[in-house]
Amino acid sequence: MRELMIGNYAIARGLVEAKVEIAAAYPGTPSSEILPGIIEFAKRENLDVHCEWSVNEKVAFEAAFGAALYGKKAACMMKQVGLNVAFPSFFESLEREIRGGLLLVSCDDPGPLSSQTEQDTRMVCSLLGVTVLDPSSPSEAADCAYYGLLLSKKLGKPVVLRPTHRVSHSREAVRLYHLGKRKVRLKEGLVGKGSFKGFGIVASGTSYSVVMDVLSELGLKRDIPVFKVIKVHPLNDKVFQFRDSLERVIVFEETDAVIEARLNLKGKVYGRLNGILPDAGELSYDIIRKAVIEMCHLSGLKVKYEEEREVDEVLGKIHLPLRPPKLCSGCPHRATFYAMKRACPDAIFPGDIGCYTLGISLGAVDVFVDMGGSVNLASGFDSVFKKEGRDIPILASVGDSTFFHACLPEIYDAARKKRKFVLVIMDNNITAMTGMQPTPQTGLTADGKRTNSISLEATLSALGVKNVKVVDPYEIPTLVETIKNSLSNFEAEDGPFVIIARRECLLHKKKKWERDIELDEICTGCKRCLKDFDCPSMEFDEDKKRIRINRDLCVGCGCCLFVCPQFSKTKKKVE
Amino acid sequence: MRKRFSMEILCAGIGGRGVLLASTLLLDSAIRKGIYGIGSDEYGMSQRGGSVVSLVKVGDVKSPLIGKGKADVILGFEESEFLRNLSYAKRGGIGIVNTPKKALNSTLQDLLEKRGVSLYLLDADDIARREGLYQASNMAVLGFFSSLGIEPFTFENLRDSICDRLKGKMLEKNLKIFEKGFEKGRERRG
Ligand code: SF4
Ligand code: SF4
Ligand code: SF4
């Protein structure tokens, strides 16, 4: 039987069929759907799997590793930058003999599409000598997950599965097997019967699949020899023979030159290192097609293809508005950012990782590095400003899930050192960015059961933060006042000041108020709301030169009323 | 030997407004007929109202990615997102775009004609709004597409996929919008 599913569910399926016993993860795009997938398949197959969202990747890894040491089959899921958080324990785990099995799934994000950096998990694994698998499709990912977990048990060492987002989020009909009965068909090595000697292709992951489609398009399938790699480490010896039997070889892989670096021979091996491919980023269809054609030219093989630019040329003359992602209509974060900027436009604004990284476009995030960076950056700025005797207000922001993930030692450290900054915790009681996973405060387990809820206020107080205020971000004037007061009260108080801006994520609640926001009538077309607030429901009617509220999108939160100067004027008149 | 067959569809729209559902339905329809299919969706940040592209490929294909000049069909769930991706349309391909306009930019329209691309304009938002479910305008575009009768994306097939994926009131409304789109397509082509 086959079932249509995304790659992350296919991985979950492979793990359940391999009878995984423990699964721990921290959500992060593109990895977040694997754990829910395991929960679903385990339920369907009546398999008892312990599944948990851990508070961060190190916790997830160690929980899984502990179980594997004891003799269980464990899996642990995260995104590539999450592996950085788990790195100390990952490194250490390689020195130990495990009695069970441990598959670490670390999802890479070539591009990157939803991460701060690209990073290539395969690179780390190759350097450390860890077995790492690089599947080219959802079906192959299911096989790799199954095979990888069993292999780990056999080796007594962790094994790593590295899908890219194009595998994790591709959809394909994946074959289902009974538990323990998956027929793994992982075929590495020479594909097809290409006999051309001028050049050959080595490829892995999604790039392999794209290469095959490109060769079909160009009618080269019978000519060009292709070597497919799935196990990037340890690398199949035959790939070296393949290289040596040809005049030239080009390597297509994502994201770094890992296989290429191993094969590298000057003047013979082409890829990211010698400039025929870009040295970073996703390998799109167009990039691969262009490189294959270039290799044909280099090797004297005729290929029929004409690049067409007509459409792009005409489009170049038409103005297409850029459409960057935005916070949802009525998102409480937008109100918070607006209040922060309004309260103190001259502050420096360290931000963090989540939906609210989008605060950049509202001018309320100046700088961010990684999960938890907001608090540390604020601390760093504080010590420099103190030293130089400068009085620059510091107004940092972070979400509740990220706060629990990466800010606990940080805020304690700041409290102990009496840092002078205001931290706004945008508390929507959920991990919104990655698809609504519970936070420690939500009080729910991964499979939706009730559990202890950890209070944010109690945590802050235990960590030595003396001043904590809770405000509803929709009350924009109150929030502005609270921020102003805390920034000016520092002389009297000691340590960082925390404001919890608390309101549920709108996308999660799916809430809509039945109220009509009438800005259209009073609008003078000053565009202030567009510049300072940028709600997706506000459109500018160029003919009438005024705002038009898109009633299909507007949730009626009323926050824009605080932003529009016309509204406060007319309201006062009425009163 | 069976003749090589493949069909590449690019769905362009705005994140969080059902592009993912539309592409899944297309894939479903292929699989329902025993045809291989693979699709690629964008998740994460772009789901927050940014430009998104979902790719669907069926038949003798391996990867979910589409190159410029390769898409047989471009479904534009929003006009500027449609235009942004136009260079992916192949000569002789099909473009369907959700717009209240009666015509696109004339240079562009001439160029598409020269390249043999059949262009269809459809006010899908209007259809969806009349049914009280603005967010489901994609269904009207799918309905219109199904009226072209291209296997495996026929009316019956896509309708069955919708019935499998949705439930209750949502199903009712989505089906209605899908059917309206289909009718519009039939009228248009006489
Ligand atoms: S998902 Fe929630 S937190 Fe994220 S932008 Fe939308 S409303 Fe805001
Ligand atoms: S701020 Fe008020 S007056 Fe100015 S454009 Fe927006 S709605 Fe109109
Ligand atoms: S009430 Fe104003 S701010 Fe809230 S969703 Fe509607 S337009 Fe946007």
Short mmCIF file of C-alpha atoms in Angstrom, two decimals, chain A residues 40-411:
data_model
loop_
_atom_site.label_atom_id
_atom_site.label_comp_id
_atom_site.label_asym_id
_atom_site.label_seq_id
_atom_site.Cartn_x
_atom_site.Cartn_y
_atom_site.Cartn_z
CA GLU A 40 0.40 9.42 14.35
CA PHE A 41 1.93 6.26 12.89
CA ALA A 42 2.62 4.76 16.32
CA LYS A 43 -1.04 5.22 17.21
CA ARG A 44 -2.13 3.62 13.95
CA GLU A 45 0.20 0.65 14.40
CA ASN A 46 -0.48 0.32 18.09
CA LEU A 47 3.19 0.74 18.88
CA ASP A 48 4.19 2.17 22.22
CA VAL A 49 6.63 4.98 21.48
CA HIS A 50 7.59 7.58 24.04
CA CYS A 51 7.50 10.93 22.20
CA GLU A 52 8.50 14.29 23.61
CA TRP A 53 9.15 17.85 22.65
CA SER A 54 12.25 18.73 24.59
CA VAL A 55 13.00 22.25 25.72
CA ASN A 56 15.99 22.42 23.38
CA GLU A 57 18.07 20.20 21.09
CA LYS A 58 20.70 19.29 23.68
CA VAL A 59 17.98 18.04 25.99
CA ALA A 60 16.41 16.09 23.13
CA PHE A 61 19.70 14.53 22.12
CA GLU A 62 20.68 13.52 25.62
CA ALA A 63 17.27 12.04 26.37
CA ALA A 64 17.52 9.91 23.23
CA PHE A 65 21.17 9.09 23.86
CA GLY A 66 20.45 7.95 27.42
CA ALA A 67 17.78 5.61 26.16
CA ALA A 68 20.13 4.27 23.49
CA LEU A 69 22.90 3.69 26.03
CA TYR A 70 20.46 1.66 28.06
CA GLY A 71 19.57 -0.47 25.04
CA LYS A 72 16.54 1.17 23.45
CA LYS A 73 16.02 2.21 19.86
CA ALA A 74 15.92 5.98 19.96
CA ALA A 75 15.53 8.85 17.51
CA CYS A 76 16.11 12.51 17.90
CA MET A 77 15.07 15.28 15.48
CA MET A 78 16.18 18.86 14.95
CA LYS A 79 17.14 21.37 12.30
CA GLN A 80 20.73 21.94 11.26
CA VAL A 81 21.37 24.91 13.56
CA GLY A 82 19.76 22.92 16.35
CA LEU A 83 22.64 20.49 16.03
CA ASN A 84 24.91 23.31 17.17
CA VAL A 85 22.97 23.41 20.44
CA ALA A 86 23.27 19.63 20.81
CA PHE A 87 26.88 19.58 19.69
CA PRO A 88 28.64 19.04 23.04
CA SER A 89 26.66 15.90 23.75
CA PHE A 90 26.71 14.73 20.13
CA PHE A 91 30.50 14.97 20.12
CA GLU A 92 30.78 13.09 23.37
CA SER A 93 28.33 10.39 22.28
CA LEU A 94 30.71 9.28 19.54
CA GLU A 95 33.18 8.05 22.14
CA ARG A 96 30.69 5.69 23.75
CA GLU A 97 29.43 2.27 22.87
CA ILE A 98 25.61 2.22 22.81
CA ARG A 99 23.64 -0.95 23.37
CA GLY A 100 20.53 0.23 21.57
CA GLY A 101 20.35 2.37 18.45
CA LEU A 102 20.28 6.12 17.92
CA LEU A 103 19.28 7.87 14.72
CA LEU A 104 19.85 11.60 14.74
CA VAL A 105 17.82 13.39 12.07
CA SER A 106 19.26 16.80 11.33
CA CYS A 107 17.37 18.65 8.58
CA ASP A 108 19.37 21.07 6.46
CA ASP A 109 18.05 24.22 4.86
CA PRO A 110 19.96 25.05 1.66
CA GLY A 111 19.19 28.62 0.64
CA PRO A 112 18.57 29.14 3.51
CA LEU A 113 14.78 29.47 3.36
CA SER A 114 14.00 29.59 7.07
CA SER A 115 17.25 29.69 9.01
CA GLN A 116 19.91 32.22 9.85
CA THR A 117 22.68 30.21 8.14
CA GLU A 118 22.85 27.23 5.78
CA GLN A 119 25.34 24.81 7.38
CA ASP A 120 25.82 21.29 6.10
CA THR A 121 25.27 18.55 8.67
CA ARG A 122 27.14 16.12 6.39
CA MET A 123 30.30 18.21 6.74
CA VAL A 124 30.42 17.83 10.51
CA CYS A 125 29.68 14.11 10.24
CA SER A 126 32.39 13.52 7.65
CA LEU A 127 34.92 15.35 9.78
CA LEU A 128 33.98 13.37 12.88
CA GLY A 129 33.67 10.04 11.07
CA VAL A 130 29.94 9.56 11.70
CA THR A 131 27.85 7.56 9.24
CA VAL A 132 25.58 10.02 7.44
CA LEU A 133 22.81 9.34 4.93
CA ASP A 134 21.62 11.82 2.29
CA PRO A 135 18.27 10.71 0.78
CA SER A 136 17.03 12.02 -2.57
CA SER A 137 13.26 11.66 -2.08
CA PRO A 138 10.64 11.02 0.62
CA SER A 139 10.54 7.29 -0.20
CA GLU A 140 14.28 7.05 0.09
CA ALA A 141 14.14 9.02 3.34
CA ALA A 142 11.76 6.40 4.78
CA ASP A 143 14.21 3.68 3.79
CA CYS A 144 17.15 5.63 5.22
CA ALA A 145 15.37 6.17 8.54
CA TYR A 146 14.57 2.49 8.85
CA TYR A 147 17.98 1.34 7.74
CA GLY A 148 19.82 4.01 9.73
CA LEU A 149 18.23 3.13 13.04
CA LEU A 150 18.96 -0.58 12.61
CA LEU A 151 22.47 0.16 11.40
CA SER A 152 23.14 2.24 14.50
CA LYS A 153 22.13 -0.66 16.71
CA LYS A 154 24.48 -2.91 14.78
CA LEU A 155 27.39 -0.45 14.93
CA GLY A 156 26.79 0.59 18.53
CA LYS A 157 27.22 4.19 17.35
CA PRO A 158 24.83 7.00 16.46
CA VAL A 159 23.92 7.29 12.77
CA VAL A 160 22.85 10.56 11.18
CA LEU A 161 20.11 11.09 8.60
CA ARG A 162 20.37 14.40 6.79
CA PRO A 163 17.40 15.37 4.61
CA THR A 164 17.25 18.84 3.04
CA HIS A 165 14.02 20.85 3.09
CA ARG A 166 13.30 19.66 -0.46
CA VAL A 167 13.14 16.12 0.89
CA SER A 168 11.46 16.94 4.20
CA HIS A 169 8.75 18.97 2.50
CA SER A 170 8.35 17.12 -0.77
CA ARG A 171 5.24 15.04 -1.14
CA GLU A 172 5.26 11.61 -2.67
CA ALA A 173 3.33 8.34 -2.42
CA VAL A 174 5.41 6.29 0.00
CA ARG A 175 5.06 2.52 0.30
CA LEU A 176 3.98 1.28 3.73
CA TYR A 177 5.17 -1.99 5.29
CA HIS A 178 4.25 -3.92 8.39
CA LEU A 179 6.38 -3.27 11.45
CA GLY A 180 9.86 -4.70 11.06
CA LYS A 181 9.18 -5.71 7.45
CA ARG A 182 10.33 -2.73 5.38
CA LYS A 183 12.10 -3.74 2.22
CA VAL A 184 14.92 -1.23 2.04
CA ARG A 185 15.94 -0.37 -1.51
CA LEU A 186 18.86 1.96 -1.19
CA LYS A 187 20.76 1.79 -4.43
CA GLU A 188 24.07 3.56 -4.52
CA GLY A 189 26.54 3.61 -7.36
CA LEU A 190 26.33 3.72 -11.14
CA VAL A 191 22.92 4.65 -12.55
CA GLY A 192 21.99 3.84 -16.14
CA LYS A 193 24.37 2.98 -18.90
CA GLY A 194 25.95 6.26 -19.92
CA SER A 195 29.17 5.52 -21.74
CA PHE A 196 30.51 8.99 -22.50
CA LYS A 197 34.08 9.35 -21.25
CA GLY A 198 34.35 13.14 -21.45
CA PHE A 199 32.60 13.73 -18.16
CA GLY A 200 30.46 12.03 -15.55
CA ILE A 201 28.27 13.18 -12.69
CA VAL A 202 28.44 12.36 -8.99
CA ALA A 203 25.30 13.46 -7.15
CA SER A 204 23.46 13.01 -3.86
CA GLY A 205 20.25 14.17 -2.22
CA THR A 206 17.69 16.21 -4.15
CA SER A 207 20.43 17.24 -6.57
CA TYR A 208 20.57 13.64 -7.78
CA SER A 209 16.87 13.66 -8.66
CA VAL A 210 17.19 17.01 -10.40
CA VAL A 211 20.21 15.79 -12.39
CA MET A 212 18.14 12.87 -13.71
CA ASP A 213 15.35 15.22 -14.84
CA VAL A 214 17.85 17.58 -16.47
CA LEU A 215 19.49 14.72 -18.38
CA SER A 216 16.04 13.64 -19.62
CA GLU A 217 15.24 17.16 -20.77
CA LEU A 218 18.53 17.49 -22.62
CA GLY A 219 18.30 13.99 -24.10
CA LEU A 220 21.56 12.95 -22.45
CA LYS A 221 20.34 10.10 -20.29
CA ARG A 222 21.98 7.47 -22.46
CA ASP A 223 25.25 9.36 -22.67
CA ILE A 224 26.33 10.77 -19.36
CA PRO A 225 27.33 8.30 -16.63
CA VAL A 226 25.93 9.13 -13.20
CA PHE A 227 27.13 7.91 -9.83
CA LYS A 228 24.60 8.24 -7.03
CA VAL A 229 25.75 8.66 -3.44
CA ILE A 230 23.48 8.09 -0.44
CA LYS A 231 26.02 7.32 2.28
CA VAL A 232 28.16 10.43 2.29
CA HIS A 233 30.30 9.00 5.05
CA PRO A 234 31.91 6.49 4.84
CA LEU A 235 32.10 7.15 1.11
CA ASN A 236 31.77 4.19 -1.26
CA ASP A 237 35.24 3.37 -2.68
CA LYS A 238 33.77 2.85 -6.13
CA VAL A 239 33.21 6.56 -6.48
CA PHE A 240 36.98 7.04 -6.64
CA GLN A 241 37.22 4.45 -9.41
CA PHE A 242 34.38 6.22 -11.19
CA ARG A 243 36.32 9.48 -11.03
CA ASP A 244 39.51 7.84 -12.26
CA SER A 245 37.78 6.22 -15.24
CA LEU A 246 36.62 9.56 -16.67
CA GLU A 247 38.22 12.67 -18.03
CA ARG A 248 36.19 14.99 -15.83
CA VAL A 249 33.69 14.68 -13.04
CA ILE A 250 31.18 17.21 -11.76
CA VAL A 251 29.72 16.85 -8.26
CA PHE A 252 26.20 18.05 -7.43
CA GLU A 253 25.42 18.12 -3.72
CA GLU A 254 23.90 20.35 -1.07
CA THR A 255 25.00 22.43 0.61
CA ASP A 256 28.79 22.40 1.01
CA ALA A 257 31.42 20.61 -1.06
CA VAL A 258 31.67 17.49 1.09
CA ILE A 259 31.88 14.69 -1.47
CA GLU A 260 33.64 17.04 -3.84
CA ALA A 261 36.35 17.82 -1.31
CA ARG A 262 37.02 14.10 -0.91
CA LEU A 263 37.20 13.52 -4.66
CA ASN A 264 39.02 16.70 -5.45
CA LEU A 265 41.69 16.51 -8.12
CA LYS A 266 42.69 19.76 -9.70
CA GLY A 267 41.53 20.18 -13.29
CA LYS A 268 39.46 17.04 -13.13
CA VAL A 269 36.78 17.48 -10.50
CA TYR A 270 34.25 20.28 -10.94
CA GLY A 271 31.68 21.65 -8.56
CA ARG A 272 31.33 24.29 -5.90
CA LEU A 273 35.04 24.62 -5.26
CA ASN A 274 36.13 25.64 -8.74
CA GLY A 275 33.38 28.11 -9.53
CA ILE A 276 31.30 26.18 -12.04
CA LEU A 277 28.62 26.05 -9.32
CA PRO A 278 27.86 28.81 -6.81
CA ASP A 279 29.77 28.19 -3.57
CA ALA A 280 26.63 28.39 -1.45
CA GLY A 281 22.86 28.13 -1.77
CA GLU A 282 20.33 25.70 -3.13
CA LEU A 283 21.12 23.98 -6.43
CA SER A 284 18.04 24.87 -8.45
CA TYR A 285 16.97 23.16 -11.64
CA ASP A 286 18.32 26.08 -13.65
CA ILE A 287 21.72 26.03 -11.96
CA ILE A 288 22.12 22.30 -12.52
CA ARG A 289 20.96 22.50 -16.14
CA LYS A 290 23.37 25.31 -16.87
CA ALA A 291 26.30 23.46 -15.30
CA VAL A 292 25.54 20.25 -17.21
CA ILE A 293 25.48 22.21 -20.48
CA GLU A 294 28.74 23.88 -19.59
CA MET A 295 30.33 20.50 -18.91
CA CYS A 296 29.09 19.30 -22.31
CA HIS A 297 30.76 22.26 -23.97
CA LEU A 298 33.99 21.64 -22.06
CA SER A 299 33.99 18.01 -23.13
CA GLY A 300 33.04 18.59 -26.75
CA LEU A 301 29.59 17.03 -26.50
CA LYS A 302 26.88 18.71 -28.60
CA VAL A 303 23.72 19.55 -26.72
CA LYS A 304 20.58 21.18 -28.01
CA TYR A 305 19.37 23.88 -25.69
CA GLU A 306 18.59 27.49 -26.16
CA GLU A 307 18.35 29.74 -23.18
CA GLU A 308 15.33 31.98 -23.44
CA ARG A 309 15.31 35.40 -21.92
CA GLU A 310 12.33 37.07 -23.61
CA VAL A 311 9.92 36.68 -20.74
CA ASP A 312 12.39 37.83 -18.12
CA GLU A 313 13.23 40.85 -20.25
CA VAL A 314 9.62 41.94 -20.51
CA LEU A 315 9.02 41.21 -16.84
CA GLY A 316 12.05 43.28 -15.95
CA LYS A 317 10.18 46.33 -17.21
CA ILE A 318 7.07 45.64 -15.17
CA HIS A 319 7.10 46.61 -11.53
CA LEU A 320 6.24 43.65 -9.35
CA PRO A 321 5.90 44.50 -5.68
CA LEU A 322 8.14 42.36 -3.51
CA ARG A 323 6.13 40.26 -1.14
CA PRO A 324 8.21 39.49 1.90
CA PRO A 325 6.66 37.48 4.73
CA LYS A 326 4.74 39.51 7.31
CA LEU A 327 3.26 38.94 10.73
CA CYS A 328 -0.38 37.81 10.41
CA SER A 329 -3.24 40.30 10.51
CA GLY A 330 -3.90 41.01 14.16
CA CYS A 331 -0.72 39.29 15.38
CA PRO A 332 -0.07 40.48 18.95
CA HIS A 333 3.65 40.80 18.12
CA ARG A 334 2.94 43.62 15.69
CA ALA A 335 1.23 45.62 18.43
CA THR A 336 4.15 44.95 20.78
CA PHE A 337 6.74 46.05 18.24
CA TYR A 338 4.76 49.16 17.46
CA ALA A 339 4.60 50.01 21.17
CA MET A 340 8.33 49.40 21.61
CA LYS A 341 9.23 51.66 18.73
CA ARG A 342 6.75 54.27 19.90
CA ALA A 343 7.95 54.21 23.50
CA CYS A 344 11.57 54.65 22.62
CA PRO A 345 12.46 55.21 18.95
CA ASP A 346 16.13 55.77 19.79
CA ALA A 347 16.66 52.53 21.66
CA ILE A 348 18.83 49.75 20.37
CA PHE A 349 16.69 46.70 19.68
CA PRO A 350 18.28 43.23 19.97
CA GLY A 351 15.82 40.59 18.72
CA ASP A 352 15.55 36.83 18.54
CA ILE A 353 14.46 33.87 16.41
CA GLY A 354 10.77 33.18 15.71
CA CYS A 355 7.86 34.80 13.89
CA TYR A 356 8.98 37.98 15.66
CA THR A 357 12.28 38.12 13.77
CA LEU A 358 9.99 39.90 11.30
CA GLY A 359 10.11 42.81 13.76
CA ILE A 360 12.98 44.01 11.57
CA SER A 361 10.55 45.45 9.07
CA LEU A 362 8.83 47.41 11.85
CA GLY A 363 12.11 48.89 13.02
CA ALA A 364 11.90 47.17 16.40
CA VAL A 365 14.59 44.56 15.77
CA ASP A 366 18.05 45.88 14.88
CA VAL A 367 20.13 42.80 15.32
CA PHE A 368 19.78 39.10 16.07
CA VAL A 369 22.15 36.13 16.03
CA ASP A 370 20.58 32.88 17.15
CA MET A 371 18.14 31.42 19.66
CA GLY A 372 18.57 33.31 22.91
CA GLY A 373 20.89 35.90 21.41
CA SER A 374 18.60 38.77 22.42
CA VAL A 375 19.46 38.63 26.12
CA ASN A 376 23.19 38.19 25.60
CA LEU A 377 23.40 40.94 23.01
CA ALA A 378 21.57 43.23 25.41
CA SER A 379 24.04 42.32 28.14
CA GLY A 380 26.97 42.94 25.82
CA PHE A 381 25.67 46.34 24.75
CA ASP A 382 25.03 47.24 28.37
CA SER A 383 28.60 46.62 29.46
CA VAL A 384 30.01 48.61 26.54
CA PHE A 385 27.63 51.52 27.07
CA LYS A 386 28.41 51.54 30.79
CA LYS A 387 32.12 51.57 30.12
CA GLU A 388 31.85 54.40 27.63
CA GLY A 389 29.44 56.30 29.84
CA ARG A 390 26.77 56.42 27.17
CA ASP A 391 23.11 56.36 28.01
CA ILE A 392 21.53 54.41 25.19
CA PRO A 393 18.33 52.58 26.09
CA ILE A 394 18.36 48.86 25.30
CA LEU A 395 15.04 47.27 24.43
CA ALA A 396 15.30 43.56 23.65
CA SER A 397 12.60 41.13 22.54
CA VAL A 398 12.17 37.35 22.55
CA GLY A 399 9.26 34.90 22.28
CA ASP A 400 8.17 32.61 25.11
CA SER A 401 9.26 29.35 23.49
CA THR A 402 12.68 30.71 22.62
CA PHE A 403 12.96 32.14 26.12
CA PHE A 404 12.57 28.69 27.63
CA HIS A 405 14.81 27.16 24.96
CA ALA A 406 17.79 29.44 25.26
CA CYS A 407 17.45 32.32 27.74
CA LEU A 408 17.43 30.82 31.23
CA PRO A 409 21.15 30.97 32.15
CA GLU A 410 21.34 34.16 30.12
CA ILE A 411 18.70 36.05 32.10
#
